[in-house]
Every structure is written in structure tokens, then in C-alpha cells.
PDB file of C-alpha atoms and ligand atoms in Angstrom:
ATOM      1  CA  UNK A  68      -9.377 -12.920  -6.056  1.00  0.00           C
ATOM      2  CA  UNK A  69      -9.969 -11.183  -9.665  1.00  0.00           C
ATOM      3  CA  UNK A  70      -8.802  -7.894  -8.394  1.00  0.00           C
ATOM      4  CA  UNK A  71      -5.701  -9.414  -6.773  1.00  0.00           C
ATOM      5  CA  UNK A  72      -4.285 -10.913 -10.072  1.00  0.00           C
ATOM      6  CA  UNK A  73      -5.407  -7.351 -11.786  1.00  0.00           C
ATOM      7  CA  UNK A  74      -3.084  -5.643  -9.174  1.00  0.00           C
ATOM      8  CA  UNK A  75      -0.451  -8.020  -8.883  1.00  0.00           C
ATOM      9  CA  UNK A  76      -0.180  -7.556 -12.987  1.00  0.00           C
ATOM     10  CA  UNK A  77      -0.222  -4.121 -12.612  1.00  0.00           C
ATOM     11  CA  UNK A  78       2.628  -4.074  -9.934  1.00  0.00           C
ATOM     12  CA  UNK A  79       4.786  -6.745 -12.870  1.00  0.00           C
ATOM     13  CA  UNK A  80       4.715  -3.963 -15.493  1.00  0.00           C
ATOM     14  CA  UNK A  81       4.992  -0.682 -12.832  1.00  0.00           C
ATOM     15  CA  UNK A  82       8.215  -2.740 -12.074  1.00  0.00           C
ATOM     16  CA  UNK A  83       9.307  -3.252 -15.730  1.00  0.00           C
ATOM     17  CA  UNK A  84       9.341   0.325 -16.620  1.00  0.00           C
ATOM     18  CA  UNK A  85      10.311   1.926 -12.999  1.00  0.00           C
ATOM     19  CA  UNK A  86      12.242  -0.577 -11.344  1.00  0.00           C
ATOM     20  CA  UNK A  87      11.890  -0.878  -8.146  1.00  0.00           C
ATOM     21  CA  UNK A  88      14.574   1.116  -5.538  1.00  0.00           C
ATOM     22  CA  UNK A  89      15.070   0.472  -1.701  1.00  0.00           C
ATOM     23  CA  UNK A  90      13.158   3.692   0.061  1.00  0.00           C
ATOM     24  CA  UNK A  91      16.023   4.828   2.032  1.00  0.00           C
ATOM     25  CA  UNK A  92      19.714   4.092  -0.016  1.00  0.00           C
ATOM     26  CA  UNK A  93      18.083   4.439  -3.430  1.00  0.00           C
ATOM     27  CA  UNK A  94      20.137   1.361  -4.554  1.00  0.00           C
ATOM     28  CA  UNK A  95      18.059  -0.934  -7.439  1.00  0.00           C
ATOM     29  CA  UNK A  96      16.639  -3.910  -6.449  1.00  0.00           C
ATOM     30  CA  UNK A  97      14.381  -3.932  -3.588  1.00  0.00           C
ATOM     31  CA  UNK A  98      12.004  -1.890  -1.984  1.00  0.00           C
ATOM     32  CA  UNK A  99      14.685  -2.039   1.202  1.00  0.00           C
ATOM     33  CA  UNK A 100      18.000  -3.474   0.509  1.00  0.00           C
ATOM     34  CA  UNK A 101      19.496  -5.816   2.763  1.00  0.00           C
ATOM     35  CA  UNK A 102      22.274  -3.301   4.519  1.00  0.00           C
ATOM     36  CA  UNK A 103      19.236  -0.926   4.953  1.00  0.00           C
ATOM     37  CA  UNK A 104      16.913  -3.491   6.282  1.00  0.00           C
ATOM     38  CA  UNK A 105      19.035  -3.574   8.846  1.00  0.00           C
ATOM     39  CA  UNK A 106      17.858  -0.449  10.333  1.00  0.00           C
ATOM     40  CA  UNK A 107      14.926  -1.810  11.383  1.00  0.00           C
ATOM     41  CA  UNK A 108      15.671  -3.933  14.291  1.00  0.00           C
ATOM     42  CA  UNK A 109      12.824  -5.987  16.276  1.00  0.00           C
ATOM     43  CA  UNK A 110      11.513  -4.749  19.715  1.00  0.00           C
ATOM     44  CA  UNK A 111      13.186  -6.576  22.568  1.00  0.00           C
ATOM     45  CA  UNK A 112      11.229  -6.153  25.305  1.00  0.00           C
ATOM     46  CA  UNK A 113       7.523  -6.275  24.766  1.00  0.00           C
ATOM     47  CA  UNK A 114       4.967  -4.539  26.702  1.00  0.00           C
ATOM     48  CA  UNK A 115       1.471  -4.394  28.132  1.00  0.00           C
ATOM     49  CA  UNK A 116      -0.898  -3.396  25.445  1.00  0.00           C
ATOM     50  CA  UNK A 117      -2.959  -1.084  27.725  1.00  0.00           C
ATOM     51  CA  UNK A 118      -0.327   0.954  29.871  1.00  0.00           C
ATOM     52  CA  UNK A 119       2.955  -0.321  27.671  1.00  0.00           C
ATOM     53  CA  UNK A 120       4.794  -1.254  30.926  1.00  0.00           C
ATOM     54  CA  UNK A 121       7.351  -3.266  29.732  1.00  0.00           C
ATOM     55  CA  UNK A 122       7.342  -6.959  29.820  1.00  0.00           C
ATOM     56  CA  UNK A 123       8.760 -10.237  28.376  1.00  0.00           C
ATOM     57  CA  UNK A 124       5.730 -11.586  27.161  1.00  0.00           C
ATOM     58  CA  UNK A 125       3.311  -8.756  26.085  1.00  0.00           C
ATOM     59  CA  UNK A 126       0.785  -9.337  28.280  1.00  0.00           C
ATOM     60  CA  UNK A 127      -1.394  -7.417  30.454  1.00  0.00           C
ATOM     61  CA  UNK A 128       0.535  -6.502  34.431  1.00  0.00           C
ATOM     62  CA  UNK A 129      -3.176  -7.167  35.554  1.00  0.00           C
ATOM     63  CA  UNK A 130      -6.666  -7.511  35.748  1.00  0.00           C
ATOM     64  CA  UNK A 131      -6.899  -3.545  35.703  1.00  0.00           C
ATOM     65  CA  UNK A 132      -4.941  -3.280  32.792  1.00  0.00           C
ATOM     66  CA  UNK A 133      -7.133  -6.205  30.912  1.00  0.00           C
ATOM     67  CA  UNK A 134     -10.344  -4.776  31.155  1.00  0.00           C
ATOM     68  CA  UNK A 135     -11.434  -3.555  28.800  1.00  0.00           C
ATOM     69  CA  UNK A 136      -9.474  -6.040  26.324  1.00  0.00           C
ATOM     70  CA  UNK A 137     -10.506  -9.305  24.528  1.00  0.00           C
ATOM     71  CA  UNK A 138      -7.023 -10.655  23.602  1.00  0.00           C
ATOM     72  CA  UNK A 139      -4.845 -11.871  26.076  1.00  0.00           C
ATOM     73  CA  UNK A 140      -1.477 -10.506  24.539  1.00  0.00           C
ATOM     74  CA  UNK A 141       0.102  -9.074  22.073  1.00  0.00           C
ATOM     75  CA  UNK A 142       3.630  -9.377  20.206  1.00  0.00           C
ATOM     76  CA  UNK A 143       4.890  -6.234  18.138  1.00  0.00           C
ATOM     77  CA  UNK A 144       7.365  -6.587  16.032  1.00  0.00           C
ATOM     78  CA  UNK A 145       8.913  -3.300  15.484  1.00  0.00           C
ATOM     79  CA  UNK A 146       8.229   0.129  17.076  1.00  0.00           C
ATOM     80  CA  UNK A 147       6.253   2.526  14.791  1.00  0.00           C
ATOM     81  CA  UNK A 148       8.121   5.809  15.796  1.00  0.00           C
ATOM     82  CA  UNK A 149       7.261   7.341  13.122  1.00  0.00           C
ATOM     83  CA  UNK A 150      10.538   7.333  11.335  1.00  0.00           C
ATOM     84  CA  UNK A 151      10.226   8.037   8.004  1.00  0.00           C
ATOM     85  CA  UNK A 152      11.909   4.896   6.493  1.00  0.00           C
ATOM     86  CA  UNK A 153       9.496   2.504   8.244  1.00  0.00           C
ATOM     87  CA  UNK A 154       6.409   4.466   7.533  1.00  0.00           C
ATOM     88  CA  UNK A 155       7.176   4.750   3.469  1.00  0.00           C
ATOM     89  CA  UNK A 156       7.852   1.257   3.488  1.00  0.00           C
ATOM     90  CA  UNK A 157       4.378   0.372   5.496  1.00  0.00           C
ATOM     91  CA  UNK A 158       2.343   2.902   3.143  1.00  0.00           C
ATOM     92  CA  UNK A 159       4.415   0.976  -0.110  1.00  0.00           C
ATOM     93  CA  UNK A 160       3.243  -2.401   1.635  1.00  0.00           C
ATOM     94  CA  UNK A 161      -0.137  -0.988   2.324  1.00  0.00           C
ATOM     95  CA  UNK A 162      -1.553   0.558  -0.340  1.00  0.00           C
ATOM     96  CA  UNK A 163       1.051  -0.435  -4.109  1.00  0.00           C
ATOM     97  CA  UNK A 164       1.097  -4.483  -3.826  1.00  0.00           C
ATOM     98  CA  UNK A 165       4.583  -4.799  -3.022  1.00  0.00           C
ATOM     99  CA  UNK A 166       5.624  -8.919  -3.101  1.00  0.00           C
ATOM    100  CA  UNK A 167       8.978  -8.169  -1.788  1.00  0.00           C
ATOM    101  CA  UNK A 168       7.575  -5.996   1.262  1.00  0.00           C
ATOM    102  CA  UNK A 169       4.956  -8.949   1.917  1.00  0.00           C
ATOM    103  CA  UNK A 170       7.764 -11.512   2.304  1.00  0.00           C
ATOM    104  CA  UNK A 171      10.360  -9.110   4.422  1.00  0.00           C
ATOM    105  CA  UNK A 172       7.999  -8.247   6.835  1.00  0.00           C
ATOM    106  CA  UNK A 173       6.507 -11.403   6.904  1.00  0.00           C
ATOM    107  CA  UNK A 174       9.958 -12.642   7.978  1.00  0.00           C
ATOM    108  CA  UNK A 175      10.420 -10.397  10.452  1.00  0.00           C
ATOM    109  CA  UNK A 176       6.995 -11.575  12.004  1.00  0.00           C
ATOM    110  CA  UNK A 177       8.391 -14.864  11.691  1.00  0.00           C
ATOM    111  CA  UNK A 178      11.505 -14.445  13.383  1.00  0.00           C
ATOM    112  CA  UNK A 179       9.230 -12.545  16.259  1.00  0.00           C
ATOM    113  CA  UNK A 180       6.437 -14.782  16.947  1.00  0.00           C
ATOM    114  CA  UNK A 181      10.093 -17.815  16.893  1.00  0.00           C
ATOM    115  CA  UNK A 182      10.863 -16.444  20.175  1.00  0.00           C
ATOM    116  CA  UNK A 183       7.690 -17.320  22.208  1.00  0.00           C
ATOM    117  CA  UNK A 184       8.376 -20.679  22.402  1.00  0.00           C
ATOM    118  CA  UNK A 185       4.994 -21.184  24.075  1.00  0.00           C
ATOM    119  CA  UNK A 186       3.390 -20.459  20.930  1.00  0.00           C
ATOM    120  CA  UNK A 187       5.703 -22.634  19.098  1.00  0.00           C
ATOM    121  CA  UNK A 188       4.369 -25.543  21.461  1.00  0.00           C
ATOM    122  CA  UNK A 189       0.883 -25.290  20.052  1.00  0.00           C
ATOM    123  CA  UNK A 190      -0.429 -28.236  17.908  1.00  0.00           C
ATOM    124  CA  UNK A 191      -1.455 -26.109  15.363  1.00  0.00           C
ATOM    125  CA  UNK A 192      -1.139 -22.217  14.933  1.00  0.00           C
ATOM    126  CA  UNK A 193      -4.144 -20.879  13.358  1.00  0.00           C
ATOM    127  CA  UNK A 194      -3.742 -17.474  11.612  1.00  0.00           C
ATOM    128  CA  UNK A 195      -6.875 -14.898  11.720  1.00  0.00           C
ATOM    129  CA  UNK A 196      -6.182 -12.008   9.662  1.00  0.00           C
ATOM    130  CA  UNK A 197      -7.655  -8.448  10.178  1.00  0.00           C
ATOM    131  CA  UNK A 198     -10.123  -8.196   7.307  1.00  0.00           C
ATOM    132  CA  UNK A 199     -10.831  -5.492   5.268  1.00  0.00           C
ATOM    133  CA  UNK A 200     -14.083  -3.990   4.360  1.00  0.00           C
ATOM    134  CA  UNK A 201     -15.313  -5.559   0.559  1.00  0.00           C
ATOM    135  CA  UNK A 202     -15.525  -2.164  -0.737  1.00  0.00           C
ATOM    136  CA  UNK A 203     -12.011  -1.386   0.583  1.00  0.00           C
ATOM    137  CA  UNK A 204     -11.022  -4.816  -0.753  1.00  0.00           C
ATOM    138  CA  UNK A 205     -12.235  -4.095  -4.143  1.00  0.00           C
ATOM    139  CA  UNK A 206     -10.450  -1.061  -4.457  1.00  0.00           C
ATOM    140  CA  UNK A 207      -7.356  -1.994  -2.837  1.00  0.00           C
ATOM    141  CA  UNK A 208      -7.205  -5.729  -4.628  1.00  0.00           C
ATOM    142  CA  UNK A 209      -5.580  -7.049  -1.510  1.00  0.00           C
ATOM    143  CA  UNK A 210      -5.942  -7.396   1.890  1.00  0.00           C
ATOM    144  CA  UNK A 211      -2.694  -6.727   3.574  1.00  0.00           C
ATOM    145  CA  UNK A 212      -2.918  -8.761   6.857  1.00  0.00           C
ATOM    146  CA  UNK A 213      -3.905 -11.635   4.779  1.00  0.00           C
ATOM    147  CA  UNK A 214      -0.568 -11.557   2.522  1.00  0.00           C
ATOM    148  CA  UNK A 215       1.438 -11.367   5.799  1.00  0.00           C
ATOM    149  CA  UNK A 216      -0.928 -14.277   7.440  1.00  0.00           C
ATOM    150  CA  UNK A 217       0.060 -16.760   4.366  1.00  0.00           C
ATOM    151  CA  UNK A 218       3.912 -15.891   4.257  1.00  0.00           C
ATOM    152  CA  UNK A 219       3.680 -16.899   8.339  1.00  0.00           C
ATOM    153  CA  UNK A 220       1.887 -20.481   7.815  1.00  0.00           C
ATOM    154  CA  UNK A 221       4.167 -21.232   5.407  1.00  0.00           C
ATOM    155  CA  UNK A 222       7.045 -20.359   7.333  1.00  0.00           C
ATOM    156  CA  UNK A 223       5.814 -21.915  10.694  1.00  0.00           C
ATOM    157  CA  UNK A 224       5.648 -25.768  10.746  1.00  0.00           C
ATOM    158  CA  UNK A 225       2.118 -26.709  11.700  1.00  0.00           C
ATOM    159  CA  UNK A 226      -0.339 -23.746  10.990  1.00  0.00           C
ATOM    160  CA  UNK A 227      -3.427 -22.739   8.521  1.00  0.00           C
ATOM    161  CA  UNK A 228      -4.695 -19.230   7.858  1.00  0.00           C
ATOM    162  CA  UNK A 229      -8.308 -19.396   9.031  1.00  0.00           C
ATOM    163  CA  UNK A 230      -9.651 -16.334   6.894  1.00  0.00           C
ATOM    164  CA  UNK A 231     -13.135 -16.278   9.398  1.00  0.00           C
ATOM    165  CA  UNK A 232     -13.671 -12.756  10.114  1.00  0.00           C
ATOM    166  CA  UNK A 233     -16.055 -10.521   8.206  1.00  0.00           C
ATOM    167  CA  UNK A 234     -16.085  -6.923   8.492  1.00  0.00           C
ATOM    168  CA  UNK A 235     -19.371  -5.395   8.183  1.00  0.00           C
ATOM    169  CA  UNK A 236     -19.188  -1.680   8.580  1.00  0.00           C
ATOM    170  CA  UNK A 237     -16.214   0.243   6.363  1.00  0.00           C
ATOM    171  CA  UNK A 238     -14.619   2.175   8.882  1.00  0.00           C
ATOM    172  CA  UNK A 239     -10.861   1.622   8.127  1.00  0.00           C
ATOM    173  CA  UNK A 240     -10.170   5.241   8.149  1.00  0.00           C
ATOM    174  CA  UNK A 241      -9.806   5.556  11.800  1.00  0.00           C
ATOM    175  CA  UNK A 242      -5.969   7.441  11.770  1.00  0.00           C
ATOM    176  CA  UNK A 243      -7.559  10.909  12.681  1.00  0.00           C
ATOM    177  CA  UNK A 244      -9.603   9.694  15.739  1.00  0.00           C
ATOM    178  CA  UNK A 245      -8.678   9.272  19.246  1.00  0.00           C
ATOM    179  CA  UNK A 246      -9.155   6.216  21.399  1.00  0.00           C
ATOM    180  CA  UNK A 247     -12.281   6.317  22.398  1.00  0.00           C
ATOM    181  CA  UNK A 248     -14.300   7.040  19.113  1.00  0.00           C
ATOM    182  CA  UNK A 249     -12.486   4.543  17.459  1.00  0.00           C
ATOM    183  CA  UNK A 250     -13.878   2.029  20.163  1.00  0.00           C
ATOM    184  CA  UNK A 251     -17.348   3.315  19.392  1.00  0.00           C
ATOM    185  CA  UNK A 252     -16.705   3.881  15.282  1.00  0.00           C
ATOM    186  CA  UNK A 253     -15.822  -0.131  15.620  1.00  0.00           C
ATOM    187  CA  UNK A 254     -18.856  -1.371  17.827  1.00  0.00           C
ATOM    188  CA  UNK A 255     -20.042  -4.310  15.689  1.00  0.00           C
ATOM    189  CA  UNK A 256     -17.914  -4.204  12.618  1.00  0.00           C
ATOM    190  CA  UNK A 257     -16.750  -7.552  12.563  1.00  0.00           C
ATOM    191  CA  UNK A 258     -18.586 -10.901  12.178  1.00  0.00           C
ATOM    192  CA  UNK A 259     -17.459 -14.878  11.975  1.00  0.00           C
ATOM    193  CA  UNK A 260     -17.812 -16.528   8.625  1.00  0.00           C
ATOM    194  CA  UNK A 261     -20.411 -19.109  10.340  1.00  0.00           C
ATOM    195  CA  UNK A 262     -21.622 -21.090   7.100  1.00  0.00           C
ATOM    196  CA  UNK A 263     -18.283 -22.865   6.949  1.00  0.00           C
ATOM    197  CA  UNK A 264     -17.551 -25.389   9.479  1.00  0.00           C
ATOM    198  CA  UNK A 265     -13.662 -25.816   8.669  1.00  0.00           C
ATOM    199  CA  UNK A 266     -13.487 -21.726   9.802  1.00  0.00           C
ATOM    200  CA  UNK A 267     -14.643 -22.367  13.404  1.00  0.00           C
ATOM    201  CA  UNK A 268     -12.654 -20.771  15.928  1.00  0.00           C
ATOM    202  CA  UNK A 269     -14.267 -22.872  18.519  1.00  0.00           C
ATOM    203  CA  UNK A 270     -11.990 -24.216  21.243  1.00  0.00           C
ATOM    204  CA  UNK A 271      -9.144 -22.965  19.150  1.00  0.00           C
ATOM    205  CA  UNK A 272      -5.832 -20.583  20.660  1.00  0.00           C
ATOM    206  CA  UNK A 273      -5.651 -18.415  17.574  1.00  0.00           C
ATOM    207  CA  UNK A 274      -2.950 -15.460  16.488  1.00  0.00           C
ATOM    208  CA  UNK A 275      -4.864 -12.472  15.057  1.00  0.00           C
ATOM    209  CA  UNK A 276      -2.108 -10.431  11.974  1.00  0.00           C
ATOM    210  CA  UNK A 277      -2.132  -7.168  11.940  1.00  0.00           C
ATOM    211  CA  UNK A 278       0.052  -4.566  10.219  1.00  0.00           C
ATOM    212  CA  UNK A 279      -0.109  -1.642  12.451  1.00  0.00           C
ATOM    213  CA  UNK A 280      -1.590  -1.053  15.479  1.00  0.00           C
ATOM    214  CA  UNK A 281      -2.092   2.090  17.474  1.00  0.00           C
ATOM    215  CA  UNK A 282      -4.827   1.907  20.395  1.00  0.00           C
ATOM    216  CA  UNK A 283      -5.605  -1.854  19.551  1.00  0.00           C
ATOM    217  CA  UNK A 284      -9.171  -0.588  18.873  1.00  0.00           C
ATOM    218  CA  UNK A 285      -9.620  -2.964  15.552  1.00  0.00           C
ATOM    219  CA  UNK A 286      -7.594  -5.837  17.398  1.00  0.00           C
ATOM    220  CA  UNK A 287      -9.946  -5.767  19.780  1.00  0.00           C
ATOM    221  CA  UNK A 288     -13.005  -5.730  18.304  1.00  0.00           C
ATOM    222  CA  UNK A 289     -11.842  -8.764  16.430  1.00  0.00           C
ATOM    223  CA  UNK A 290     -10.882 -10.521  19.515  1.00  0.00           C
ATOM    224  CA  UNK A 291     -14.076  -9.924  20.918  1.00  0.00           C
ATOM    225  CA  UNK A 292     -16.009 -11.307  17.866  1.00  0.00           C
ATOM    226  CA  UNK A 293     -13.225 -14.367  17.987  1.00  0.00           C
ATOM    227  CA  UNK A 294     -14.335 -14.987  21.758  1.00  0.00           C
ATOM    228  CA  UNK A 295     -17.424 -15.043  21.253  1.00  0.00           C
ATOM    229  CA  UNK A 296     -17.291 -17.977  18.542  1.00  0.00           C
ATOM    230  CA  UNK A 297     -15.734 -19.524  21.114  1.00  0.00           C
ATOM    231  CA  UNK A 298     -12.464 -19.055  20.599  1.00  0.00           C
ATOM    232  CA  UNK A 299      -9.729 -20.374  23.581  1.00  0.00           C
ATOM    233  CA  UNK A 300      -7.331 -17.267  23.397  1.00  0.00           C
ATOM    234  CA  UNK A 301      -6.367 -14.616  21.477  1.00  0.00           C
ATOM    235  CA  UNK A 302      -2.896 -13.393  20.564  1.00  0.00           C
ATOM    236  CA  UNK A 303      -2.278 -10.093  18.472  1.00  0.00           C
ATOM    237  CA  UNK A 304       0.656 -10.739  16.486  1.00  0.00           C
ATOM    238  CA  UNK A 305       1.326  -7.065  14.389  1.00  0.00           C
ATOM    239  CA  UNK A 306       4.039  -5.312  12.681  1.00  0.00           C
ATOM    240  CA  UNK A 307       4.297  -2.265  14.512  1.00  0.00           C
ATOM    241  CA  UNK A 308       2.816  -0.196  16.794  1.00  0.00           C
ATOM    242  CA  UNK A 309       2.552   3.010  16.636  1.00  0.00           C
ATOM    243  CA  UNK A 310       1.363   6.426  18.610  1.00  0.00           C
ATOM    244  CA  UNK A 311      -1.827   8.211  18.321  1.00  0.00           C
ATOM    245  CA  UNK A 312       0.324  11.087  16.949  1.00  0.00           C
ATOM    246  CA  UNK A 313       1.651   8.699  13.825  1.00  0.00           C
TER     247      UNK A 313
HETATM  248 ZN1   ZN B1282      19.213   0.561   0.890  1.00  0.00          ZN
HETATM  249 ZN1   ZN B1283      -0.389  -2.439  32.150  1.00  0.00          ZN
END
């Protein structure tokens, strides 16, 4: 928690002497400005995470597609086709504490996840964020999934971020791999916070917040360490999704 205060201090006085421009019009204010931040519309449709056969709900077309997956769908909010506006703003979010980015694309996760009015239904809507590594977190001072986690639950009516997962191995750097040694890079590199009982997972339908995704690799190993705490179902609920080639 130290090193998030350090950075967020930081970030004041950055801001004080280079105040802070939206990315694409250059205008003062923002980091995007609200006639830009209209270029970034949500994704209508959503699709099957393994084949991305479109589909309503973002679920799998069937068990062939579902496999070799531990979640049981997955809503992206935007499309990560590598256009340049979208990716500055993700690496700004990322990697320079940005409190503005944190709440704008926090809304637009909100104003997703609003339209799957099954979700809406639940009692509660626990929020699992993708950890980072506590090296990564030490040097970073945040953990982006987890700012985007605490804008939803405060935006959604009943909800609580369940902060549970651990990860054990720091493998984070994953963008220059392809599917299938990601998979193996991320064998075993999550865990469950088990010492506190108020983190269970256990009989729970929880959403798992992610910023981007690309082959789902890290979603999945999370799901599969969420399953087996117990947990009822998993939903992947991410920014954007992008290519192996972004
Ligand atoms: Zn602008
Ligand atoms: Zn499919």
C-alpha cells in the first residue's frame, strides 16, 4: 500500500509541472478528452473466446470450443486493434498511475458488464482481480486490474472486490510469446489467499478484471485456480482484447 501512496504522490506533482494532455487532440485536461473518448466505442457483438465466432453473450459455441478453458465466458469491452490511441492510453493506464484513466475505463467496464442483465441478477457480484507478481507490484506501486476492480464495485449496486488470488511465479512479460508457451510459462502461477476465510471463492459466481487480454492464457490460469477453490463460475470481464500481433 506504501508504494501506492509513493506513486500516486509522484503522479500529483508530474501533473503540477506537466499537466496532463488528452493522447490524441492534445487539448489540457485529461489524459482523453471527452469528444476524443468518443472514439473508442464498446464492442457490440461479443464472441467466443476460443474461435471468436461471434455471439451475444461471449460464450463458448461448444464443448469443442471450451476445452481447454476454465471460465465459462468472457465480456470485452473494446477491441484492441492496435490503434495507436487506445494502446498509448492502455500503456499510460498501465505503467504512469493515471487516476483519470482508472475511472474512464472503469466506466466503460461498467457500462459493459450493465448490459448482461444476467449478471446484474446476481445477489452479489464478487470482483477477482488479475494479480500481479510482488516484485512487479513493488516496482510498479499498483496493480492495475485491482484499480479497475474497485471503480466497478463501487459503481455496481451489490458487489465486493475479493482480492484472493496470489501469483507465485513473475512471468508477466508474456507479449513476445505465442499461445502455447504462454500456457506452459503460466502452469502454476497463481494461488488462493486460503488463510482468510472472508476471501473464499467457494460456491461463489465470480467476475475475474482484466485489462488486456490476448490468448486468455493468464485468464485462464486464474480461472482454473478459482475452480478449484470451488468457485461456481467464472466470468472474464477485460478491457480489450487484443491479437497476438499487438
Ligand atoms: Zn482530445
Ligand atoms: Zn468457438
Amino acid at each position: 500500500m506504501f508504494e501506492f501512496y509513493y506513486v500516486f504522490m509522484i503522479r500529483m506533482i508530474l501533473d503540477l509541472f506537466f499537466p496532463k494532455k488528452c493522447l490524441a487532440c492534445g487539448i489540457l485536461g485529461n489524459h482523453i478528452c471527452r469528444n476524443c473518448s468518443i472514439k473508442l466505442r464498446l464492442k457490440g457483438n461479443q464472441c467466443c473466446p476460443n474461435c471468436r465466432k461471434s455471439n451475444k453473450a461471449g460464450i463458448f459455441c461448444n464443448q469443442k470450443c471450451s476445452n481447454n478453458f476454465s471460465f465459462d465466458q468472457l465480456i470485452v469491452c473494446l477491441d484492441y486493434d492496435g490503434s495507436s490511441l487506445l494502446r498509448e492510453l492502455i500503456i499510460m493506464f498501465k505503467y504512469k498511475f493515471s487516476a483519470d484513466l482508472s475511472r474512464f475505463f472503469g466506466e466503460l467496464m461498467f457500462r459493459q458488464a450493465e448490459k448482461f442483465r444476467q449478471l446484474l441478477s446476481w445477489d452479489i457480484i464478487y470482483l477477482v482481480p488479475v494479480p500481479l507478481h510482488k516484485a512487479r507490484l513493488k516496482y510498479r506501486g499498483f496493480n492495475q486490474s485491482l484499480l479497475l476492480a474497485e471503480y466497478l464495485s463501487k459503481r455496481f449496486k451489490r458487489s465486493c472486490v475479493l482480492d484472493c488470488l496470489h501469483r507465485l511465479k513473475n512471468s508477466e512479460r508474456q507479449a513476445k510469446l505465442g499461445k502455447l508457451e504462454r500456457q506452459i510459462n503460466l502452469q502454476g502461477a497463481f494461488c488462493l489467499n486460503v488463510k482468510n476465510p472472508n476471501l473464499s471463492v467457494s460456491g461463489r459466481r465470480v467476475v475475474l478484471i482484466d485489462d488486456v487480454a490476448t490468448t486468455c492464457s493468464t485468464l485462464n490460469e486464474c480461472a482454473k485456480t478459482l475452480k478449484s477453490g470451488g468457485a461456481k463460475s467464472v466470468t472474464g470481464l477485460v478491457l480489450a482484447r487484443g491479437h497476438l500481433f499487438c
